XYZ file of C-alpha atoms in Angstrom:
683
model
C 0.016 -0.099 0.046
C 2.884 2.425 0.746
C 5.387 4.120 -1.246
C 5.829 1.692 -4.101
C 4.224 3.756 -6.913
C 6.955 6.380 -7.788
C 4.582 7.934 -10.312
C 2.208 8.734 -7.629
C 4.812 10.180 -5.535
C 6.129 12.363 -8.051
C 2.558 13.609 -8.862
C 2.056 14.475 -5.167
C 5.484 16.427 -5.096
C 4.638 18.437 -8.143
C 1.189 19.172 -6.762
C 2.743 20.317 -3.373
C 5.267 22.487 -5.381
C 2.690 24.248 -7.449
C 0.355 24.818 -4.412
C 3.225 26.493 -2.501
C 4.043 28.636 -5.623
C 0.346 29.542 -5.937
C -0.027 30.394 -2.266
C 3.245 32.315 -2.342
C 2.219 34.478 -5.178
C -1.297 34.964 -4.139
C -0.258 38.074 -2.219
C -0.605 41.764 -2.782
C 1.492 43.134 -5.412
C 1.890 40.069 -7.575
C 0.967 40.859 -11.343
C -2.215 39.449 -12.714
C -0.305 37.516 -15.419
C 1.914 36.008 -12.884
C -1.034 34.682 -10.801
C -2.716 33.294 -13.986
C 0.241 31.343 -14.858
C 0.858 29.802 -11.586
C -2.959 29.097 -11.122
C -2.918 27.463 -14.510
C -0.041 25.296 -13.366
C -1.690 24.399 -10.210
C -4.868 23.244 -11.946
C -2.929 21.006 -14.313
C -0.948 19.522 -11.549
C -4.124 18.976 -9.343
C -5.813 17.394 -12.238
C -3.099 14.871 -12.825
C -2.750 14.323 -9.046
C -6.446 13.492 -8.579
C -6.700 11.453 -11.810
C -3.861 9.335 -10.585
C -5.512 8.883 -7.230
C -8.782 7.831 -8.954
C -7.116 5.325 -11.194
C -5.231 3.884 -8.286
C -8.304 3.617 -6.125
C -10.182 1.377 -8.831
C -7.931 -1.528 -7.872
C -7.526 -0.568 -4.083
C -3.910 0.412 -4.480
C -3.893 3.992 -3.550
C -0.548 5.490 -3.063
C 0.181 6.600 0.535
C 3.132 8.190 2.244
C 4.985 5.858 4.673
C 4.433 6.182 8.382
C 7.891 7.445 9.059
C 7.470 10.118 6.466
C 4.171 11.127 7.855
C 5.513 11.412 11.477
C 8.399 13.678 10.129
C 5.906 15.908 8.433
C 3.612 16.031 11.430
C 6.600 17.154 13.599
C 7.595 19.792 11.015
C 4.034 21.060 10.641
C 3.568 21.336 14.409
C 6.910 23.290 14.588
C 5.680 25.560 11.893
C 2.364 26.313 13.588
C 4.112 26.753 17.062
C 6.689 29.198 15.501
C 3.856 31.769 15.327
C 4.038 32.123 19.099
C 7.703 32.973 18.911
C 8.334 34.487 15.430
C 4.747 35.797 14.915
C 5.080 34.764 11.326
C 1.599 33.972 9.924
C 3.013 32.722 6.746
C 4.961 29.922 8.404
C 2.026 29.036 10.634
C -0.263 28.841 7.477
C 2.130 26.587 5.829
C 2.066 24.202 8.800
C -1.575 24.347 8.888
C -1.687 23.139 5.062
C 0.827 20.404 5.744
C -1.466 19.113 8.545
C -4.403 19.375 6.231
C -2.751 17.369 3.531
C -1.744 14.722 6.071
C -5.349 14.547 7.222
C -6.381 13.804 3.697
C -3.884 11.019 3.538
C -5.104 9.722 6.837
C -8.610 9.526 5.354
C -7.411 7.748 2.376
C -5.766 5.131 4.604
C -9.040 4.648 6.573
C -10.651 4.264 3.261
C -8.369 1.632 1.596
C -6.244 0.595 4.614
C -6.211 -2.875 6.271
C -9.441 -2.241 8.327
C -12.117 -4.920 7.772
C -15.311 -3.760 6.256
C -17.239 -4.214 9.684
C -14.720 -2.006 11.411
C -14.810 0.584 8.709
C -18.657 0.734 8.874
C -18.632 1.007 12.588
C -15.988 3.904 12.281
C -17.932 5.631 9.766
C -21.210 5.423 11.639
C -19.491 6.614 14.814
C -18.004 9.741 13.198
C -21.203 10.553 11.475
C -23.423 10.124 14.545
C -20.929 12.209 16.678
C -20.514 14.792 13.962
C -24.393 15.108 13.703
C -24.877 15.469 17.404
C -22.226 18.282 17.773
C -23.629 19.928 14.723
C -27.116 19.868 16.199
C -25.868 21.287 19.587
C -23.947 24.057 17.744
C -26.903 24.986 15.723
C -29.172 25.171 18.785
C -26.742 27.341 20.751
C -25.957 29.505 17.784
C -26.746 33.117 18.841
C -28.081 32.028 22.151
C -25.374 33.533 24.308
C -23.049 36.538 24.811
C -19.433 37.065 25.225
C -16.114 35.636 23.879
C -16.373 32.331 25.625
C -19.769 31.567 24.021
C -18.546 32.612 20.557
C -15.507 30.093 21.094
C -17.977 27.438 22.028
C -19.973 28.062 18.848
C -16.996 27.891 16.775
C -15.620 24.824 18.413
C -18.745 22.749 18.062
C -19.641 23.803 14.463
C -15.946 23.659 13.291
C -15.390 20.215 14.761
C -18.647 18.919 13.328
C -18.417 20.323 9.837
C -14.764 20.441 9.124
C -13.583 17.114 10.853
C -16.219 14.541 11.987
C -18.644 14.692 9.260
C -16.303 15.133 6.282
C -14.087 12.080 7.441
C -17.241 9.971 8.248
C -18.885 10.683 5.031
C -15.644 9.679 3.165
C -15.332 6.448 5.098
C -18.984 5.547 4.819
C -18.860 6.214 1.085
C -16.019 3.695 0.804
C -18.213 1.034 2.378
C -21.162 1.917 0.035
C -18.954 1.981 -3.037
C -17.450 -1.447 -2.270
C -20.885 -2.972 -1.635
C -22.434 -1.631 -4.890
C -19.294 -2.673 -6.706
C -19.852 -6.163 -5.780
C -23.652 -6.180 -6.433
C -25.426 -6.673 -9.725
C -25.483 -3.998 -12.359
C -29.301 -3.043 -11.915
C -28.703 -2.116 -8.351
C -26.105 0.385 -9.178
C -28.307 1.808 -12.002
C -31.379 2.035 -9.829
C -29.274 3.731 -7.022
C -27.893 6.207 -9.433
C -31.126 7.024 -11.053
C -32.885 7.407 -7.562
C -30.073 9.686 -6.218
C -30.384 11.988 -9.365
C -34.175 12.215 -8.963
C -33.874 12.945 -5.291
C -31.212 15.580 -5.894
C -33.142 17.394 -8.892
C -36.332 17.303 -6.919
C -34.868 18.689 -3.635
C -33.003 21.554 -5.591
C -36.119 22.379 -7.644
C -38.117 22.541 -4.437
C -35.504 24.735 -2.782
C -35.497 27.048 -5.853
C -39.295 27.236 -5.854
C -39.436 28.093 -2.254
C -36.738 30.612 -1.814
C -35.723 32.006 -5.336
C -32.291 32.534 -3.949
C -29.460 32.282 -6.512
C -26.932 32.456 -3.655
C -28.514 29.465 -1.843
C -28.593 27.631 -5.136
C -24.862 28.288 -5.599
C -24.009 27.078 -2.215
C -25.901 23.780 -2.768
C -23.950 23.329 -6.036
C -20.631 23.960 -4.272
C -21.583 21.497 -1.498
C -22.580 18.982 -4.115
C -19.195 19.109 -5.654
C -17.424 18.625 -2.300
C -19.653 15.634 -1.745
C -18.751 14.168 -5.012
C -15.044 14.822 -4.322
C -15.239 13.144 -0.847
C -17.040 10.090 -2.399
C -14.366 9.815 -5.250
C -11.661 8.178 -3.084
C -9.445 11.035 -4.053
C -8.237 14.262 -2.257
C -10.072 16.460 -4.774
C -11.764 18.160 -1.876
C -8.362 19.230 -0.583
C -7.237 20.539 -4.082
C -10.514 22.572 -4.277
C -10.087 24.059 -0.748
C -6.619 25.061 -1.559
C -7.530 26.700 -4.735
C -10.413 28.640 -3.146
C -8.150 29.702 -0.247
C -5.371 30.865 -2.685
C -7.786 32.774 -4.985
C -9.464 34.643 -1.995
C -6.033 35.596 -0.846
C -5.487 37.500 -4.047
C -5.830 41.169 -4.170
C -5.256 43.511 -7.264
C -2.311 45.780 -7.642
C -2.741 48.894 -5.581
C -2.777 52.316 -7.170
C -0.249 55.059 -6.525
C -1.344 58.431 -5.076
C -1.584 60.973 -7.782
C -0.118 64.398 -7.246
C -3.559 65.924 -7.017
C -4.173 64.079 -3.841
C -0.931 64.836 -2.213
C -0.886 67.893 0.255
C 0.358 70.934 -1.273
C -0.600 74.561 -0.707
C -0.035 75.699 -4.316
C -2.937 78.057 -4.977
C -5.298 75.484 -6.752
C -8.807 75.092 -5.603
C -8.975 72.414 -2.770
C -11.802 70.016 -2.058
C -11.799 68.434 1.319
C -13.582 65.102 1.403
C -14.389 63.767 4.794
C -16.512 60.786 5.715
C -16.784 56.975 5.719
C -16.805 54.039 3.159
C -19.411 55.625 0.892
C -17.068 58.522 0.394
C -13.755 56.730 0.463
C -14.789 54.187 -2.426
C -15.234 50.912 -0.466
C -16.567 48.285 -2.889
C -14.280 49.223 -5.743
C -11.826 46.983 -7.321
C -8.605 48.992 -6.818
C -7.549 51.065 -3.778
C -4.588 53.464 -3.138
C -1.436 52.014 -1.803
C -1.259 51.349 1.984
C -5.149 51.734 2.492
C -6.298 48.075 2.230
C -3.920 46.481 4.743
C -5.267 43.754 6.962
C -4.663 44.396 10.445
C -3.675 48.009 9.632
C -4.963 50.875 7.550
C -8.175 49.627 5.959
C -9.541 52.990 4.867
C -9.919 51.656 1.372
C -9.362 54.989 -0.459
C -10.116 54.221 -4.151
C -9.228 56.243 -7.346
C -12.764 55.621 -8.415
C -14.374 57.136 -5.390
C -16.595 60.115 -6.568
C -15.068 62.581 -4.155
C -11.492 61.580 -5.372
C -12.477 61.947 -9.126
C -14.371 65.261 -8.446
C -11.440 66.903 -6.722
C -9.207 66.259 -9.857
C -11.638 67.883 -12.172
C -12.652 71.446 -12.794
C -13.099 73.576 -11.045
C -10.933 71.882 -8.413
C -7.175 71.050 -9.019
C -6.565 69.352 -5.735
C -8.354 67.214 -3.130
C -7.554 66.281 0.583
C -8.865 62.683 0.427
C -9.444 61.901 4.058
C -12.636 59.652 3.970
C -12.081 56.271 5.481
C -14.068 53.029 5.479
C -15.618 52.321 8.828
C -15.230 55.856 10.054
C -17.650 57.154 12.819
C -18.052 60.754 13.878
C -15.302 60.367 16.543
C -12.967 59.521 13.774
C -13.670 62.604 12.022
C -13.406 65.038 14.920
C -10.244 66.571 16.250
C -9.055 66.588 19.643
C -7.725 70.127 19.374
C -11.122 71.576 19.734
C -13.294 71.049 22.881
C -15.941 68.391 22.930
C -19.171 68.396 24.914
C -19.190 66.907 28.449
C -19.778 63.114 28.147
C -19.212 62.910 24.476
C -16.957 60.160 23.167
C -13.282 61.232 22.733
C -12.081 61.709 19.100
C -9.695 58.940 18.135
C -8.034 57.876 14.903
C -8.851 54.650 13.110
C -6.335 51.753 12.992
C -3.313 52.596 10.866
C -4.107 56.209 10.467
C -1.782 58.768 12.035
C -4.684 60.988 13.316
C -8.449 61.557 12.909
C -9.534 63.091 9.686
C -9.536 66.654 10.814
C -6.219 66.114 12.770
C -4.663 65.167 9.330
C -6.175 68.072 7.618
C -4.791 70.440 10.278
C -1.358 68.730 9.826
C -1.302 69.198 6.158
C -2.901 72.699 5.746
C -3.244 74.122 9.197
C -6.134 76.075 10.740
C -5.633 79.279 8.620
C -6.036 77.760 5.149
C -9.322 78.078 3.333
C -10.237 75.420 0.991
C -12.834 75.905 -1.779
C -15.322 73.438 -0.658
C -15.885 70.719 2.112
C -17.917 67.639 1.535
C -18.711 65.408 4.514
C -20.701 62.099 4.470
C -20.797 60.601 7.907
C -23.214 58.975 10.187
C -23.869 55.489 8.634
C -21.468 53.601 10.780
C -22.694 55.584 14.038
C -26.228 54.354 13.022
C -25.036 50.627 12.576
C -25.823 50.447 8.936
C -23.145 47.828 8.455
C -24.661 45.627 11.141
C -28.122 46.179 9.623
C -26.868 45.105 6.213
C -25.675 41.875 7.789
C -28.948 41.250 9.786
C -30.760 41.707 6.486
C -28.423 39.184 4.755
C -29.352 36.676 7.309
C -32.586 34.434 7.114
C -35.698 36.004 8.448
C -36.941 39.657 8.338
C -34.483 42.080 9.639
C -37.156 44.647 10.213
C -38.343 42.673 13.136
C -35.496 44.265 15.101
C -35.942 47.715 13.513
C -36.243 49.399 16.992
C -32.619 48.644 17.599
C -31.628 51.345 15.001
C -34.653 53.627 14.478
C -34.876 54.525 18.137
C -31.113 55.100 18.348
C -31.130 57.753 15.699
C -31.199 60.729 18.323
C -27.983 59.230 19.647
C -26.437 59.373 16.212
C -27.771 63.049 15.855
C -25.712 63.947 19.015
C -22.363 62.715 17.276
C -23.346 64.507 14.103
C -23.762 67.738 15.883
C -20.504 67.380 17.683
C -18.756 66.925 14.196
C -20.601 69.711 12.503
C -19.859 72.031 15.258
C -16.180 71.427 14.654
C -16.529 71.834 10.860
C -18.347 75.125 11.558
C -15.516 76.265 13.580
C -12.565 75.097 11.370
C -14.016 76.262 8.145
C -15.785 79.458 8.837
C -15.212 80.861 5.371
C -15.785 77.553 3.341
C -19.071 76.286 2.054
C -19.738 72.902 3.705
C -21.867 70.228 1.816
C -23.421 67.467 3.774
C -23.822 64.305 1.715
C -26.522 61.858 2.356
C -26.554 58.073 1.454
C -28.058 56.967 -1.835
C -31.245 54.826 -1.780
C -29.830 51.376 -2.237
C -32.804 49.358 -3.407
C -35.686 49.527 -5.776
C -39.177 48.588 -4.289
C -40.996 47.817 -7.525
C -41.424 44.369 -8.960
C -39.769 40.985 -8.015
C -36.196 40.816 -7.135
C -34.333 37.519 -7.535
C -30.782 38.869 -7.440
C -30.827 39.512 -3.694
C -32.019 37.383 -0.860
C -34.116 40.097 0.731
C -37.848 40.000 1.317
C -40.261 42.728 0.294
C -40.442 43.695 4.068
C -36.555 43.985 4.259
C -36.415 45.910 1.083
C -39.019 48.423 2.356
C -37.149 48.674 5.687
C -33.720 49.519 4.247
C -35.386 52.038 1.969
C -37.181 53.794 4.684
C -34.275 53.492 7.175
C -31.941 55.191 4.685
C -34.225 57.860 3.205
C -36.811 58.618 6.139
C -34.584 57.844 8.957
C -30.840 58.348 8.563
C -30.859 60.778 5.631
C -33.662 62.875 7.128
C -31.823 63.105 10.374
C -28.791 64.103 8.532
C -30.624 66.830 6.573
C -32.217 68.263 9.692
C -28.783 68.421 11.603
C -27.320 70.090 8.423
C -30.084 72.545 8.582
C -29.375 73.496 12.103
C -25.939 74.681 11.142
C -26.754 76.181 7.569
C -24.748 73.641 5.679
C -25.683 72.826 2.225
C -27.384 69.459 1.756
C -26.751 67.406 -1.504
C -30.271 66.102 -1.728
C -29.796 64.659 -5.225
C -27.302 62.088 -3.831
C -30.393 60.154 -2.349
C -31.671 59.476 -5.831
C -28.221 58.954 -7.525
C -28.450 55.327 -8.132
C -32.257 55.415 -8.874
C -31.783 57.979 -11.483
C -29.054 55.897 -13.164
C -31.143 52.845 -12.780
C -28.343 51.264 -10.764
C -30.324 50.201 -7.559
C -30.380 46.641 -6.323
C -33.683 44.862 -7.868
C -33.963 47.537 -10.670
C -34.556 45.314 -13.905
C -33.294 48.029 -16.078
C -29.654 47.605 -15.154
C -29.869 44.010 -16.455
C -28.258 42.457 -13.411
C -25.294 44.951 -13.050
C -26.282 47.184 -10.348
C -24.116 50.178 -9.016
C -24.110 48.396 -5.563
C -22.449 45.168 -4.621
C -24.996 42.986 -2.792
C -22.399 40.337 -1.723
C -18.890 41.437 -2.482
C -16.338 38.641 -1.824
C -12.697 39.945 -1.690
C -9.931 39.800 0.490
C -7.406 42.305 1.986
C -3.867 43.211 1.419
C -1.173 42.292 4.039
C 0.081 39.313 5.725
C -1.261 35.806 5.280
C -3.066 35.915 8.595
C -5.204 38.693 7.187
C -5.519 37.698 3.543
C -6.752 34.224 4.263
C -9.047 35.204 7.224
C -12.732 34.502 6.299
C -14.036 37.501 8.192
C -12.033 39.886 5.821
C -13.813 38.466 2.771
C -17.055 40.356 2.627
C -16.239 43.975 3.283
C -17.276 45.109 -0.129
C -20.884 43.871 0.286
C -23.641 46.554 0.165
C -21.152 49.237 -1.192
C -21.252 51.087 -4.367
C -18.971 49.881 -6.996
C -17.266 51.900 -9.895
C -20.650 52.266 -11.696
C -22.181 53.530 -8.438
C -19.617 56.070 -7.876
C -19.825 57.373 -11.356
C -23.608 57.969 -10.763
C -22.825 59.635 -7.502
C -20.356 61.764 -9.206
C -22.968 62.956 -11.645
C -25.220 63.892 -8.880
C -22.595 65.927 -7.395
C -21.670 67.633 -10.588
C -25.365 68.458 -11.307
C -25.473 70.257 -7.944
C -22.173 71.948 -8.229
C -22.410 75.391 -9.840
C -19.861 76.609 -12.390
C -18.745 79.484 -10.407
C -17.756 78.330 -6.910
C -17.899 81.814 -5.706
C -21.633 81.952 -5.713
C -21.678 79.422 -2.706
C -22.132 81.012 0.643
C -20.203 79.732 3.631
C -23.565 79.390 5.510
C -27.130 79.237 4.558
C -29.515 81.274 6.657
C -32.169 78.727 6.251
C -32.803 75.377 4.554
C -35.588 75.111 1.767
C -38.778 74.427 3.439
C -39.655 70.732 3.593
C -36.384 69.342 2.921
C -35.977 68.176 6.549
C -38.177 67.130 9.336
C -38.091 69.471 12.326
C -36.822 68.249 15.676
C -40.139 68.932 17.386
C -41.684 66.320 14.933
C -39.553 63.601 16.061
C -40.804 61.990 19.239
C -38.425 61.370 22.112
C -38.055 57.732 22.859
C -35.730 55.747 25.073
C -33.542 53.699 22.861
C -33.404 49.964 23.533
C -29.529 49.859 23.393
C -26.421 52.060 22.984
C -25.597 52.118 19.307
C -21.902 52.854 20.010
C -21.547 50.237 22.785
C -19.410 47.304 21.626
C -20.264 45.210 24.811
C -22.844 42.516 24.473
C -25.628 44.994 25.572
C -24.856 47.174 22.640
C -26.966 47.513 19.449
C -24.400 45.889 17.213
C -23.670 42.767 19.398
C -27.355 42.403 19.838
C -27.965 42.696 16.082
C -25.234 40.017 15.368
C -26.688 37.690 18.066
C -30.046 37.950 16.276
C -28.560 37.183 12.806
C -26.884 34.164 14.059
C -29.966 32.981 15.880
C -31.826 33.387 12.500
C -29.235 31.157 10.725
C -29.731 28.586 13.420
C -33.371 28.665 13.009
C -33.175 28.268 9.247
C -30.912 25.385 9.491
C -33.202 23.637 11.793
C -36.526 24.383 9.902
C -35.436 24.544 6.344
C -32.065 22.882 6.310
C -33.558 19.439 5.555
C -33.949 20.506 1.898
C -30.210 20.910 1.486
C -29.679 17.555 3.313
C -32.005 15.827 1.072
C -30.235 17.239 -1.874
C -26.967 16.352 -0.661
C -28.030 12.801 0.157
C -29.361 12.545 -3.446
C -26.050 13.547 -5.051
C -24.029 11.267 -2.688
C -26.196 8.361 -3.685
C -25.612 9.150 -7.343
C -21.908 9.546 -6.799
C -21.735 6.242 -4.837
C -23.550 4.480 -7.741
C -21.147 6.075 -10.299
C -18.011 5.264 -8.590
C -19.048 1.722 -7.564
C -19.977 0.881 -11.288
C -16.686 2.298 -12.529
C -14.733 0.255 -9.914
C -16.785 -2.856 -10.808
C -15.854 -2.341 -14.514
C -12.353 -1.886 -13.691
C -12.159 -5.113 -11.700
C -13.763 -7.040 -14.594
C -11.357 -5.504 -17.077
C -8.400 -6.286 -14.728
C -9.578 -9.872 -14.445
C -9.879 -10.295 -18.253
C -6.358 -8.810 -18.666
C -4.804 -10.936 -15.947
C -6.482 -14.205 -17.400
C -4.048 -16.006 -19.895
C -5.557 -16.700 -23.358
C -6.762 -20.291 -23.767
C -4.451 -22.643 -25.945
C -5.534 -23.201 -29.328
C -6.884 -26.855 -30.148
C -6.147 -28.396 -33.309
C -8.160 -27.114 -36.179
C -10.070 -30.254 -36.962
C -11.028 -30.648 -33.266
C -12.104 -26.991 -32.870
C -14.455 -27.339 -35.796
C -16.088 -30.368 -34.440
C -16.900 -29.214 -30.926
C -18.747 -26.046 -29.785
C -18.169 -23.487 -27.212
C -19.846 -25.449 -24.493
C -17.632 -28.323 -25.194
C -14.478 -26.345 -25.069
C -15.660 -24.795 -21.750
C -16.163 -28.224 -20.120
C -13.040 -29.832 -21.495
C -10.912 -26.869 -20.393
C -12.604 -26.973 -16.912
C -11.834 -30.787 -16.774
C -8.369 -30.324 -17.902
C -7.605 -27.495 -15.520
C -9.079 -29.548 -12.793
C -7.029 -32.690 -13.506
C -3.790 -30.610 -14.249
C -3.630 -31.864 -17.832
C -1.639 -29.670 -20.294
C -3.458 -28.720 -23.523
C -1.553 -28.276 -26.639
């Protein structure tokens, strides 16, 4: 069983080398062509590796590494992982984890085709599947049911052990038992099992599509189906698949260099100052300026295609102080050089930034400089909009917990007032434009592109337009700032909202944007960093937002006044019209009692409920594709065994022509049997 097939050993070495090269070059700064070349080499090597394993498995002679080599690799892998505690090198730790993952796959192959008896193999498979199912059920039941770090660790431990260890190994071993039994049975059994599996799979998928109309859920079932087929195939195709996904998700495009127009310099050109959060910085684009997309560091994600960056490089401006930063709250804009009200949060810079946004402006230009225009888009992160988006992506209706956010808007208003008060003090002679958030979603007609119910779509629309934006408009009115009302309808006017059929499935807003971050391996391959672009405008969206700004901007900036005496009637609700309510939680509190942790607990609880109530459809579909795969691989192994027997059986000796012409096939068979039984030699 071990180490005699040198061809299989060479294929494994080639696979390991190409995988190492792919993971090594799947880093920030690697040219796209280089990544394509190494990914192509990896695909070729993985295909040959898996094909060789499959052909070897047909005759139960799968190539395995020796025990001595395995022990050496285990020691090396553990040392690499442990080195992180001393050297803090995430790259070496990741390499150790990958080696352990590969050895685990080899161990599963040994369990499938090793010396275990069929009875022991069956008992082992049922034990792993049963234990995994129990842990998975407990993990789903406790999902979202508790608070604190210890509870999160418990959830991850239960679900991780079940779905990434016990259930996959148990399924692989049980598949081997089923394949062997179908291989030994008659052909009609394999045919019936395969057809039954396909019918079950197609029926379950069709029912799931009919009930949910979710392309995302359908895509997840397809991916899981491929993994089930891979685990049934007596190969390590699932390992190759997982490695390819990890490598590709670790890839980020080349960063852009900061143009001269965005570099601070007092040269007499008209200056646009851009303050705000991700909707101003360009989060959701495909390219960011160098040094602003670093996992664990500066993650402002300032993009060349952000509408404010593009506006500041065009007439009538010649320079832009691009300070907007993804994830920014009002305290990240404010400066500590000005007094803050009693009890207000202390201004603080974001991770990786040298100061708050106003601190950086004061460092670059000083308090005596007068820019031509200031645009400020802030408040969404104070209002918890990112958490709202995650809640609406989860199963159920996120508007069930709407009070967490709507009743907390007065708290957000206080932060806005603190920020606007500082802007009013620092820019007394500069017009200030407050920028609202574009309405993200179209309410008319059916929408199959996003997994949002009509209630959720209405809630998002009303929270953005009648809640958050209305509050921003009213607060801007208090200070006499301009309010860019056309930005609310920027995506709608360009037919780029989610669910708008006129954009032909190419909206200006990413519903789910899967993309990693730059930086060290610990950050690039961390799943929590893969969805930051979701529910953010892309390049098309920012182009529409730029058009909204340019439509508002007068040709002569001098006609803009530093402050307005009054806002146009009806543009904002009055404070007296907003009833005073006690918010159910603190929207800025990050403890378990805060709005954000409570919202995430609700989302996890909804996921658990969906798995318990609707997950059976996915299980039925996966069971059907598993049965079809078992029947297919059992049939292939059966035919391989028959072909091997025919090849191994020596041809029957020729009889004399006269004798062969006088006796039929039955006579030859009988005579041959008799001769073989008596040890006679036939000439």
